[in-house]
PDB file of C-alpha atoms in Angstrom:
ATOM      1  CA  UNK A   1     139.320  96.650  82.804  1.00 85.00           C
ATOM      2  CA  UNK A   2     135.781  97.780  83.386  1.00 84.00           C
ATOM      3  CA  UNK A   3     134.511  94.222  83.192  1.00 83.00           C
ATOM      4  CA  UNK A   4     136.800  93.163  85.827  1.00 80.00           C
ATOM      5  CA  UNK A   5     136.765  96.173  88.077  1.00 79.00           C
ATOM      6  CA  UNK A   6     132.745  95.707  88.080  1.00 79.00           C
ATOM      7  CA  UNK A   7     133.466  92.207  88.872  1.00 80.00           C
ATOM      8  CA  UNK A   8     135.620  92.961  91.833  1.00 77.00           C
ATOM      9  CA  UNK A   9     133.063  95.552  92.952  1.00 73.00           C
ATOM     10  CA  UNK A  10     130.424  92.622  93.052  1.00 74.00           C
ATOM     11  CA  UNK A  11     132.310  90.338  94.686  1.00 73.00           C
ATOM     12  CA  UNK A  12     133.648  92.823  97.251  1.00 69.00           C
ATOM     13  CA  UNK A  13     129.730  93.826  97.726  1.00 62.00           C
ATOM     14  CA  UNK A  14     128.675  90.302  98.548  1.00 62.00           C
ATOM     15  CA  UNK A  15     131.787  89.347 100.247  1.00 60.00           C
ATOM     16  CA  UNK A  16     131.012  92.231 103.082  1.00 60.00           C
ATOM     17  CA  UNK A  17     127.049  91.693 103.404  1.00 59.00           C
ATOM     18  CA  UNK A  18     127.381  88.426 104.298  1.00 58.00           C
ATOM     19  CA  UNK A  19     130.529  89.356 106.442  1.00 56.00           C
ATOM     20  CA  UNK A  20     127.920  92.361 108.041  1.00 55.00           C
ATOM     21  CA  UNK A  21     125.010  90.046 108.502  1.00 66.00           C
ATOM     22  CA  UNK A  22     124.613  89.305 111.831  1.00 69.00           C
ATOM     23  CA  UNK A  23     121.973  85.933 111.503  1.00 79.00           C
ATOM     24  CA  UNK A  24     123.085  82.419 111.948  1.00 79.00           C
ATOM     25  CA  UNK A  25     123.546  80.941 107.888  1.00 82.00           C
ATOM     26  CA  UNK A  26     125.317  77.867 108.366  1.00 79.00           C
ATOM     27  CA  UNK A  27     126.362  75.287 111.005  1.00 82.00           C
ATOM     28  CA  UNK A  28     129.823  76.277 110.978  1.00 80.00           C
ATOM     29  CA  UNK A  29     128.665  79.943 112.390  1.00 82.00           C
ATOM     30  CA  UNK A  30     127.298  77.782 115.634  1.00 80.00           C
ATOM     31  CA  UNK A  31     130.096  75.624 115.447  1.00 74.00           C
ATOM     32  CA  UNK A  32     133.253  78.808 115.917  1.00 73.00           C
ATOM     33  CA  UNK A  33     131.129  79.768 119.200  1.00 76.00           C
ATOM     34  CA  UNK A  34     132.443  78.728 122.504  1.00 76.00           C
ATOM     35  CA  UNK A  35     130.535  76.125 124.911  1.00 76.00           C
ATOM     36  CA  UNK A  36     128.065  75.266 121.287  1.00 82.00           C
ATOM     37  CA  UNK A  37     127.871  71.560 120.719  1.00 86.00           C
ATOM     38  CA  UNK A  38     126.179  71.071 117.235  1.00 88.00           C
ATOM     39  CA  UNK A  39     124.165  67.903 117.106  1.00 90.00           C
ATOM     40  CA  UNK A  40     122.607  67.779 113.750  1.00 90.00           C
ATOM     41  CA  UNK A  41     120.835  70.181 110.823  1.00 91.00           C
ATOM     42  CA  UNK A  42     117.420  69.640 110.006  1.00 91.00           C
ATOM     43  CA  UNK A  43     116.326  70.904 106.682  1.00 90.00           C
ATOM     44  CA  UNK A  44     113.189  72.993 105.874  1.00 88.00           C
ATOM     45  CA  UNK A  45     110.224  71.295 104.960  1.00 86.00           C
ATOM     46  CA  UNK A  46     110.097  73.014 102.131  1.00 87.00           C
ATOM     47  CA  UNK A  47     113.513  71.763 100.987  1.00 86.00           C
ATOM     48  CA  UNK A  48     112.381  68.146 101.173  1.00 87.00           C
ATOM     49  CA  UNK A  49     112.637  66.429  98.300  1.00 88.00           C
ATOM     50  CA  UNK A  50     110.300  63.625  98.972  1.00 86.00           C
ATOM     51  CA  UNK A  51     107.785  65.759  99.682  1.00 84.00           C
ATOM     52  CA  UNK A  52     107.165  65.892 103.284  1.00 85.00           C
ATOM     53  CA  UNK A  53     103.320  67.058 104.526  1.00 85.00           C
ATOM     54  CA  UNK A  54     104.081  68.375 107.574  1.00 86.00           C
ATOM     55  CA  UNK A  55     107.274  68.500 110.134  1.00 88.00           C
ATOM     56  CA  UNK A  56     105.115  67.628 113.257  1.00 88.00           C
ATOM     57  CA  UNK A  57     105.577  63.982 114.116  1.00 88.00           C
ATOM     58  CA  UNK A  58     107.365  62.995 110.743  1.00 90.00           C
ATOM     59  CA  UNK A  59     109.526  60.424 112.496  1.00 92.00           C
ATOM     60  CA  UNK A  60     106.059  58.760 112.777  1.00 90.00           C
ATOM     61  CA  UNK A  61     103.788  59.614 110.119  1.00 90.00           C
ATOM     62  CA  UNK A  62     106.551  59.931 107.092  1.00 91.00           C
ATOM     63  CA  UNK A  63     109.907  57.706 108.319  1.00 91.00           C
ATOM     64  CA  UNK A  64     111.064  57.939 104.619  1.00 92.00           C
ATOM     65  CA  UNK A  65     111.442  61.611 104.432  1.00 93.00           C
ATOM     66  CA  UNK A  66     114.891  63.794 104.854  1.00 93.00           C
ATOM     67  CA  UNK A  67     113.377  65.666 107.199  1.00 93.00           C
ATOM     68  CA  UNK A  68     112.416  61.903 109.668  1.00 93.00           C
ATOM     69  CA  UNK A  69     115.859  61.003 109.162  1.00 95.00           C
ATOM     70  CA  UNK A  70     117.553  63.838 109.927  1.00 94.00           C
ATOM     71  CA  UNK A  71     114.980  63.885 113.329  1.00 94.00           C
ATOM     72  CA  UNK A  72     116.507  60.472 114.192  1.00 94.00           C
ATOM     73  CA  UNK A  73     119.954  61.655 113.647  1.00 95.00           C
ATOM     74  CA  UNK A  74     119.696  64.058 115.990  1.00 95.00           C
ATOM     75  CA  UNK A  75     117.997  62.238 118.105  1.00 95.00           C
ATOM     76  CA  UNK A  76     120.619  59.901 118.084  1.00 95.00           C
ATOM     77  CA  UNK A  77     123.304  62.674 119.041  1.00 94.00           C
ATOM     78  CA  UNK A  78     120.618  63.780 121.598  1.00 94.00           C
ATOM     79  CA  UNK A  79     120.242  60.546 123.485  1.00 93.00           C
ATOM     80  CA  UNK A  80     123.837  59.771 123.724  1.00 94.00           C
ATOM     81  CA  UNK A  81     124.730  63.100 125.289  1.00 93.00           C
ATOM     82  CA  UNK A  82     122.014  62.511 127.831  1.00 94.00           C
ATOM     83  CA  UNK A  83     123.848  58.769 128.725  1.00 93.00           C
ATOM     84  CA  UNK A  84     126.678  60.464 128.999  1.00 93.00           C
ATOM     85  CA  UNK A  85     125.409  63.460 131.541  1.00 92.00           C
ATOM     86  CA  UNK A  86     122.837  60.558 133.066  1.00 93.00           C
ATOM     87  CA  UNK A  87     119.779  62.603 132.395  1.00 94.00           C
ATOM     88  CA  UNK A  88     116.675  62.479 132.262  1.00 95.00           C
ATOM     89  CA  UNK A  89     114.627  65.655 131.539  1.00 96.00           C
ATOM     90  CA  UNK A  90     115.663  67.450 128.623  1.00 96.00           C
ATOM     91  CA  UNK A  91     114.192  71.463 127.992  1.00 95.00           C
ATOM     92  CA  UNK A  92     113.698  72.150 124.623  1.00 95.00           C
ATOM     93  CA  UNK A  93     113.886  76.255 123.541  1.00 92.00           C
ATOM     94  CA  UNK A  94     114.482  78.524 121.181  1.00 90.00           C
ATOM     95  CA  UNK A  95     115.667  82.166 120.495  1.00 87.00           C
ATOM     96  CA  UNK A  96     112.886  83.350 118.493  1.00 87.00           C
ATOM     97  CA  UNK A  97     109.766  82.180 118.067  1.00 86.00           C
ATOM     98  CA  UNK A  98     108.506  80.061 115.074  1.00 86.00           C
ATOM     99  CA  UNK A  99     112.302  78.045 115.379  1.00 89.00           C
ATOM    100  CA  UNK A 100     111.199  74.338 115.567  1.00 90.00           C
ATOM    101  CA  UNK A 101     111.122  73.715 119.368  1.00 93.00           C
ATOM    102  CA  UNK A 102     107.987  71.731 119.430  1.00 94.00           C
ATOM    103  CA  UNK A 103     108.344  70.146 116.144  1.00 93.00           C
ATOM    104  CA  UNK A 104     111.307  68.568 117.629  1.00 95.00           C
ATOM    105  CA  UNK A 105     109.975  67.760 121.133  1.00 96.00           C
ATOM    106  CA  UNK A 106     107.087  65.561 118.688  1.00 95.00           C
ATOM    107  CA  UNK A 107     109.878  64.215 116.550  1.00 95.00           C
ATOM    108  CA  UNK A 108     112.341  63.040 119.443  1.00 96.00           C
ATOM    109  CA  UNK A 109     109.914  61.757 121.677  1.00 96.00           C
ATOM    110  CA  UNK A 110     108.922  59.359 118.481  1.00 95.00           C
ATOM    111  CA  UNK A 111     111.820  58.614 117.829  1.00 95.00           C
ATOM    112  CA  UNK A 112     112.832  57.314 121.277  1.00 95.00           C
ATOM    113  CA  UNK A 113     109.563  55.912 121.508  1.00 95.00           C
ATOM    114  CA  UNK A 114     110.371  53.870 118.569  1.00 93.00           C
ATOM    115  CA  UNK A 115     113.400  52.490 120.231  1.00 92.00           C
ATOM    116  CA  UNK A 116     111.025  51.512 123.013  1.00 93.00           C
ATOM    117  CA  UNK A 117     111.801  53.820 125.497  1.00 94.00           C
ATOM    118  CA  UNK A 118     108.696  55.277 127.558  1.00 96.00           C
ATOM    119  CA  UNK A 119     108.292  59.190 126.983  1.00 96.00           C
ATOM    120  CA  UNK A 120     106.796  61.870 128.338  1.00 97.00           C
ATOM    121  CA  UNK A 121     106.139  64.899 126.964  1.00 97.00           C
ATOM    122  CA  UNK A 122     105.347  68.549 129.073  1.00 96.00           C
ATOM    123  CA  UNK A 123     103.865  71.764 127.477  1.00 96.00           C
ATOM    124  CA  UNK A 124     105.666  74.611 129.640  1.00 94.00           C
ATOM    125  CA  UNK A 125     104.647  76.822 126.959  1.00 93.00           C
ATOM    126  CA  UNK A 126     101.796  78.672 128.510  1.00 90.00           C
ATOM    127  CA  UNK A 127     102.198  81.497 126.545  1.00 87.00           C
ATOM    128  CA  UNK A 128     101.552  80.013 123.600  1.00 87.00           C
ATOM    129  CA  UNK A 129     100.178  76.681 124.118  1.00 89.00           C
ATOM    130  CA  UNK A 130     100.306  74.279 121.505  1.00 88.00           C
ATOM    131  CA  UNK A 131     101.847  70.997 121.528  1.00 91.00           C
ATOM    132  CA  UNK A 132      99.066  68.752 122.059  1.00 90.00           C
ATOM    133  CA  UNK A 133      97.672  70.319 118.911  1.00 91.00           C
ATOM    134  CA  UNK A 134     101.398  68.850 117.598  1.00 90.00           C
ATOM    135  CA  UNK A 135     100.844  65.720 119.158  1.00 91.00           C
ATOM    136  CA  UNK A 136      97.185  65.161 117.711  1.00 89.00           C
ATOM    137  CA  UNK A 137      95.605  64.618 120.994  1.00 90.00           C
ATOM    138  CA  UNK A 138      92.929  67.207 123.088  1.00 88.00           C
ATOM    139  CA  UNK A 139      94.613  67.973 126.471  1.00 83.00           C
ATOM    140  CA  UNK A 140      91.866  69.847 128.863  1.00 85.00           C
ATOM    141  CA  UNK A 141      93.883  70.181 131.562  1.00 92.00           C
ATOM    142  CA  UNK A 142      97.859  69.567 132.515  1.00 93.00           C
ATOM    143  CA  UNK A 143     101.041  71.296 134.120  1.00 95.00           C
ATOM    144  CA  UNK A 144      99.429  74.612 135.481  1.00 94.00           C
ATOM    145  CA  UNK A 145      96.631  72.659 137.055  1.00 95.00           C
ATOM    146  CA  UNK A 146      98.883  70.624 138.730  1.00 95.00           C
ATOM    147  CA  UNK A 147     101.128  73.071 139.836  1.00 95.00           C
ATOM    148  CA  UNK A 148      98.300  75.256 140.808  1.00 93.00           C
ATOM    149  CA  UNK A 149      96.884  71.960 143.235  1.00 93.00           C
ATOM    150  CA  UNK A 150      93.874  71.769 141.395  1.00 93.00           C
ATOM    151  CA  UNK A 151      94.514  68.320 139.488  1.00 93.00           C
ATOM    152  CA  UNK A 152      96.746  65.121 140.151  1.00 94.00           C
ATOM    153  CA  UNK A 153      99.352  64.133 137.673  1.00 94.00           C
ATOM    154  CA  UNK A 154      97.835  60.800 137.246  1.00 92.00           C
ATOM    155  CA  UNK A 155      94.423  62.391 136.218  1.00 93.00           C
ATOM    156  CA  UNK A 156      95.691  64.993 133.624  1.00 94.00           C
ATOM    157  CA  UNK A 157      98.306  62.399 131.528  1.00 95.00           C
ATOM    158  CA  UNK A 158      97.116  62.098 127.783  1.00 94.00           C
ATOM    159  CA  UNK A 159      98.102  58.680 126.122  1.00 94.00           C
ATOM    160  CA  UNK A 160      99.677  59.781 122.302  1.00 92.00           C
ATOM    161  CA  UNK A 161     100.070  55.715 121.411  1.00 87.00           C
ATOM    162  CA  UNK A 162     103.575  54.514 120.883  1.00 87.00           C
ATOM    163  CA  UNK A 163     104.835  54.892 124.680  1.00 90.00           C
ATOM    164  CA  UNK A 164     104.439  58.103 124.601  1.00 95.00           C
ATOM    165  CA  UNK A 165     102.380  60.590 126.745  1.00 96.00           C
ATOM    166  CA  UNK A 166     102.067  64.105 127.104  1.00 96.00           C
ATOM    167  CA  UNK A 167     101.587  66.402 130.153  1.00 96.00           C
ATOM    168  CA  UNK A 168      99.524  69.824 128.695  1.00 94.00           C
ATOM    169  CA  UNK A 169      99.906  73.203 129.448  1.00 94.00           C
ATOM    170  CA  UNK A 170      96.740  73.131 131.150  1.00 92.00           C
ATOM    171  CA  UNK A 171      93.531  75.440 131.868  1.00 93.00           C
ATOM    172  CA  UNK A 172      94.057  78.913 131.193  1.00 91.00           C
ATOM    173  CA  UNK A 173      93.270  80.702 134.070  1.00 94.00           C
ATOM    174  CA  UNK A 174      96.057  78.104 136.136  1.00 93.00           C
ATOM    175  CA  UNK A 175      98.476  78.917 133.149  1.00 92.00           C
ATOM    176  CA  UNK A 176     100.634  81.308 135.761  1.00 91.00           C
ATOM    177  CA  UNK A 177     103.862  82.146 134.605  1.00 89.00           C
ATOM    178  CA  UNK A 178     105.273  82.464 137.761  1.00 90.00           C
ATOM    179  CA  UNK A 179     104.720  78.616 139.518  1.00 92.00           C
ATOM    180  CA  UNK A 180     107.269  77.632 136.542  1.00 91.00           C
ATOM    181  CA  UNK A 181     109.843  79.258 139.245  1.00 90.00           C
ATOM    182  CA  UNK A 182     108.439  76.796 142.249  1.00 90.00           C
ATOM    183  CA  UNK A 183     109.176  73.651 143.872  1.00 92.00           C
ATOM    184  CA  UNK A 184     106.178  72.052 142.727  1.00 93.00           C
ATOM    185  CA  UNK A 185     107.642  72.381 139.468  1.00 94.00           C
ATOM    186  CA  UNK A 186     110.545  70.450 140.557  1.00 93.00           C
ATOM    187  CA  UNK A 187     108.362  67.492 142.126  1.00 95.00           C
ATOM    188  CA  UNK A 188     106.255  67.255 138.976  1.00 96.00           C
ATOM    189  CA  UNK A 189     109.661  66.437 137.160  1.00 96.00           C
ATOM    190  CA  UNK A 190     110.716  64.324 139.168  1.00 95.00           C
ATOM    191  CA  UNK A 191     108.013  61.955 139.409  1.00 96.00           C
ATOM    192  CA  UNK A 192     107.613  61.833 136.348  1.00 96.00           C
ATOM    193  CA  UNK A 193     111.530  61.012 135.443  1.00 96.00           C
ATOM    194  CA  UNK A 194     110.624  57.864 138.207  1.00 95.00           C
ATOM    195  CA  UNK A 195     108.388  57.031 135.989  1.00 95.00           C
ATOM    196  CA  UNK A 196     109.461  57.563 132.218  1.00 96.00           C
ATOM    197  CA  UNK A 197     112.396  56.745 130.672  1.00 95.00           C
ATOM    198  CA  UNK A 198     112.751  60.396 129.054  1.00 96.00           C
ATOM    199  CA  UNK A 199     110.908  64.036 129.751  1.00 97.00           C
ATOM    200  CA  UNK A 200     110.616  66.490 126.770  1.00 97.00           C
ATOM    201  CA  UNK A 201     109.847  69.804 128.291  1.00 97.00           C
ATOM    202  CA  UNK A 202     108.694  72.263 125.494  1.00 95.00           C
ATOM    203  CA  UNK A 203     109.219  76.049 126.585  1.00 92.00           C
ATOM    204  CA  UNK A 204     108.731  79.403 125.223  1.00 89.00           C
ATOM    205  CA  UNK A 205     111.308  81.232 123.123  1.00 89.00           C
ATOM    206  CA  UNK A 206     113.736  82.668 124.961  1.00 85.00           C
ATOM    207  CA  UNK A 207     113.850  86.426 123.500  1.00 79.00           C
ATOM    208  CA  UNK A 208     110.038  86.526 124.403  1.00 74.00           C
ATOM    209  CA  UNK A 209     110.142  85.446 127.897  1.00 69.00           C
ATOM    210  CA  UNK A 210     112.649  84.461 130.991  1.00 82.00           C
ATOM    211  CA  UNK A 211     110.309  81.411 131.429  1.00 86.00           C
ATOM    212  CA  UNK A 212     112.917  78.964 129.105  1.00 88.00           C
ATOM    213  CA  UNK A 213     115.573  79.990 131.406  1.00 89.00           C
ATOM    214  CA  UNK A 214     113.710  79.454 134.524  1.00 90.00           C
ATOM    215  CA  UNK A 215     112.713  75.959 133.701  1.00 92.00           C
ATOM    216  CA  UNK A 216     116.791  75.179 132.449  1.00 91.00           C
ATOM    217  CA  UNK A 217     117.133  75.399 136.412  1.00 91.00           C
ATOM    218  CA  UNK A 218     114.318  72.459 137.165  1.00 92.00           C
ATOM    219  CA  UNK A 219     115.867  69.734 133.962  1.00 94.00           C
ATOM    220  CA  UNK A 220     118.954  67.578 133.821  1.00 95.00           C
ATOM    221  CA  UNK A 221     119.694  69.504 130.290  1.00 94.00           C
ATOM    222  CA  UNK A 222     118.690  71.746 127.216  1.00 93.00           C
ATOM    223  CA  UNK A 223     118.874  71.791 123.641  1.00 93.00           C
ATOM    224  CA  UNK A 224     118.814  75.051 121.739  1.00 92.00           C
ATOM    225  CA  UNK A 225     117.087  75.056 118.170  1.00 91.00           C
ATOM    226  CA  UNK A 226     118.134  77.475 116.082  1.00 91.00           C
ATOM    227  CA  UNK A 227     116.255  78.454 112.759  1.00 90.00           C
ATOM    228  CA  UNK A 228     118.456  79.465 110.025  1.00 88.00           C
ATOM    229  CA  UNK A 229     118.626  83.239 108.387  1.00 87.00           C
ATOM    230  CA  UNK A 230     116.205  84.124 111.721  1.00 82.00           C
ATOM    231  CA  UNK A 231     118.258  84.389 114.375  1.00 82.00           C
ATOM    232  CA  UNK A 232     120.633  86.438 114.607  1.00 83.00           C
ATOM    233  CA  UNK A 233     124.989  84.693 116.457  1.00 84.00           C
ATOM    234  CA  UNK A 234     124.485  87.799 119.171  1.00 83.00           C
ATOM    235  CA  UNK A 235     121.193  86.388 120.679  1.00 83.00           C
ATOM    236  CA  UNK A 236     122.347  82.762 120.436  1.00 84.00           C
ATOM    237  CA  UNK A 237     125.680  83.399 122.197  1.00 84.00           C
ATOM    238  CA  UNK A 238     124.078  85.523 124.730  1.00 86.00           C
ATOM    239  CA  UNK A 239     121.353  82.740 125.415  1.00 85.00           C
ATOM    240  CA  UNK A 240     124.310  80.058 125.500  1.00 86.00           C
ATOM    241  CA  UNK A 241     126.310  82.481 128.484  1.00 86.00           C
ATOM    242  CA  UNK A 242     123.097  82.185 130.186  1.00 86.00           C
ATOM    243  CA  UNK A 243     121.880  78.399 130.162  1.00 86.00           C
ATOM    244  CA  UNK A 244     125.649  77.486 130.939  1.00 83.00           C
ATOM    245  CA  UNK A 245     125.777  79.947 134.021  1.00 82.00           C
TER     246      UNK A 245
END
């Protein structure tokens, strides 16, 4: 009797923590909310089993690992829900920070480079800038020197190879939060949807700054990344009710 009250009790115990947990554990927890379209789980690096270096750009550098092949499979997902919608510019975001945005802006923008699509990728992050160090390439100046009329877009492009180029955050001091809420910001992404086949925006997590929701005003779409046992259903449903208003 003891052994199988004490068994109860443990089962009971684990049963209600992970009914009183709050983060996001599995798919099916994004899957039960309303207005979520799951398009594909990426695995940790970590959890690998071919024994991935490093997540940035693994569609390119490693195409035989989980991780590049999950990448594609979302990227699959990912590029027929923009045929469908007939978009172009896709914002990439997350909740919390450390989630995976920019490793996936590098990873689809291979990956639809690979199918020979032209790409171009935009660093809207300028809190914490950092894809070009993602991308492998040294990007001076970009987006807030545009916006801020002190560069043309044609000057501050960075070739990445592959049919792919990327548009940095740019100098610091022109890094101003608010010309992400401008028109200008609106002509830059348009001429460059004239002139690529796809734009991967990269923006800041969303429970750090309004920027990411901002910028979901000035694209055709956005994707959501969430990062398992990190972020917790209340902030991803909240974020959701906003990006769909």
């Amino acid at each position: 009797g003891a052994m199988v009250l004490t068994l109860g009790l443990t089962v009971g115990f684990v049963f209600l923590r992970e009914l009183l947990d709050p983060r996001v554990k599995y798919p099916s927890d994004l899957g039960s909310m309303a207005g979520v379209r799951l398009l594909g789980v990426i695995p940790d690096l970590k959890d690998d089993p071919t024994g991935a270096r490093t997540a940035e750009l693994v569609v390119r550098n490693e195409p035989d690992s989980v991780i590049a092949e999950s990448c594609r499979q979302v990227a699959a997902q990912v590029g027929k829900a923009l045929r469908t919608a007939q978009a172009k510019s896709l914002l990439v975001m997350s909740g919390m920070p450390e989630s995976g945005a920019t490793t996936l802006v590098t990873n689809l923008a291979a990956s639809a480079a690979a199918a020979g699509r032209r790409v171009a990728v935009v660093d809207a992050n300028f809190r914490r800038v950092g894809l070009d160090d993602a991308m492998g390439v040294d990007a001076v100046l970009g987006l807030g020197d545009v916006l801020a009329g002190d560069a043309e877009l044609d000057d501050v492009l960075v070739p990445c190879g592959d049919g792919v180029d990327l548009l940095g955050a740019g100098s610091e001091m022109n890094r101003v939060f608010e010309r992400l809420d401008t028109d200008a910001l609106g002509t830059t992404l348009e001429r460059l949807k004239a002139r690529y086949d796809l734009v991967l925006v990269d923006a800041p997590p969303g429970v750090v700054a309004g920027d990411a929701l901002v910028l979901a005003t000035r694209t055709d779409a956005t994707l959501l990344v969430v990062r398992a046992d990190a972020e917790e259903r209340g902030l991803v449903g909240r974020l959701v009710g906003q990006l769909k208003h």
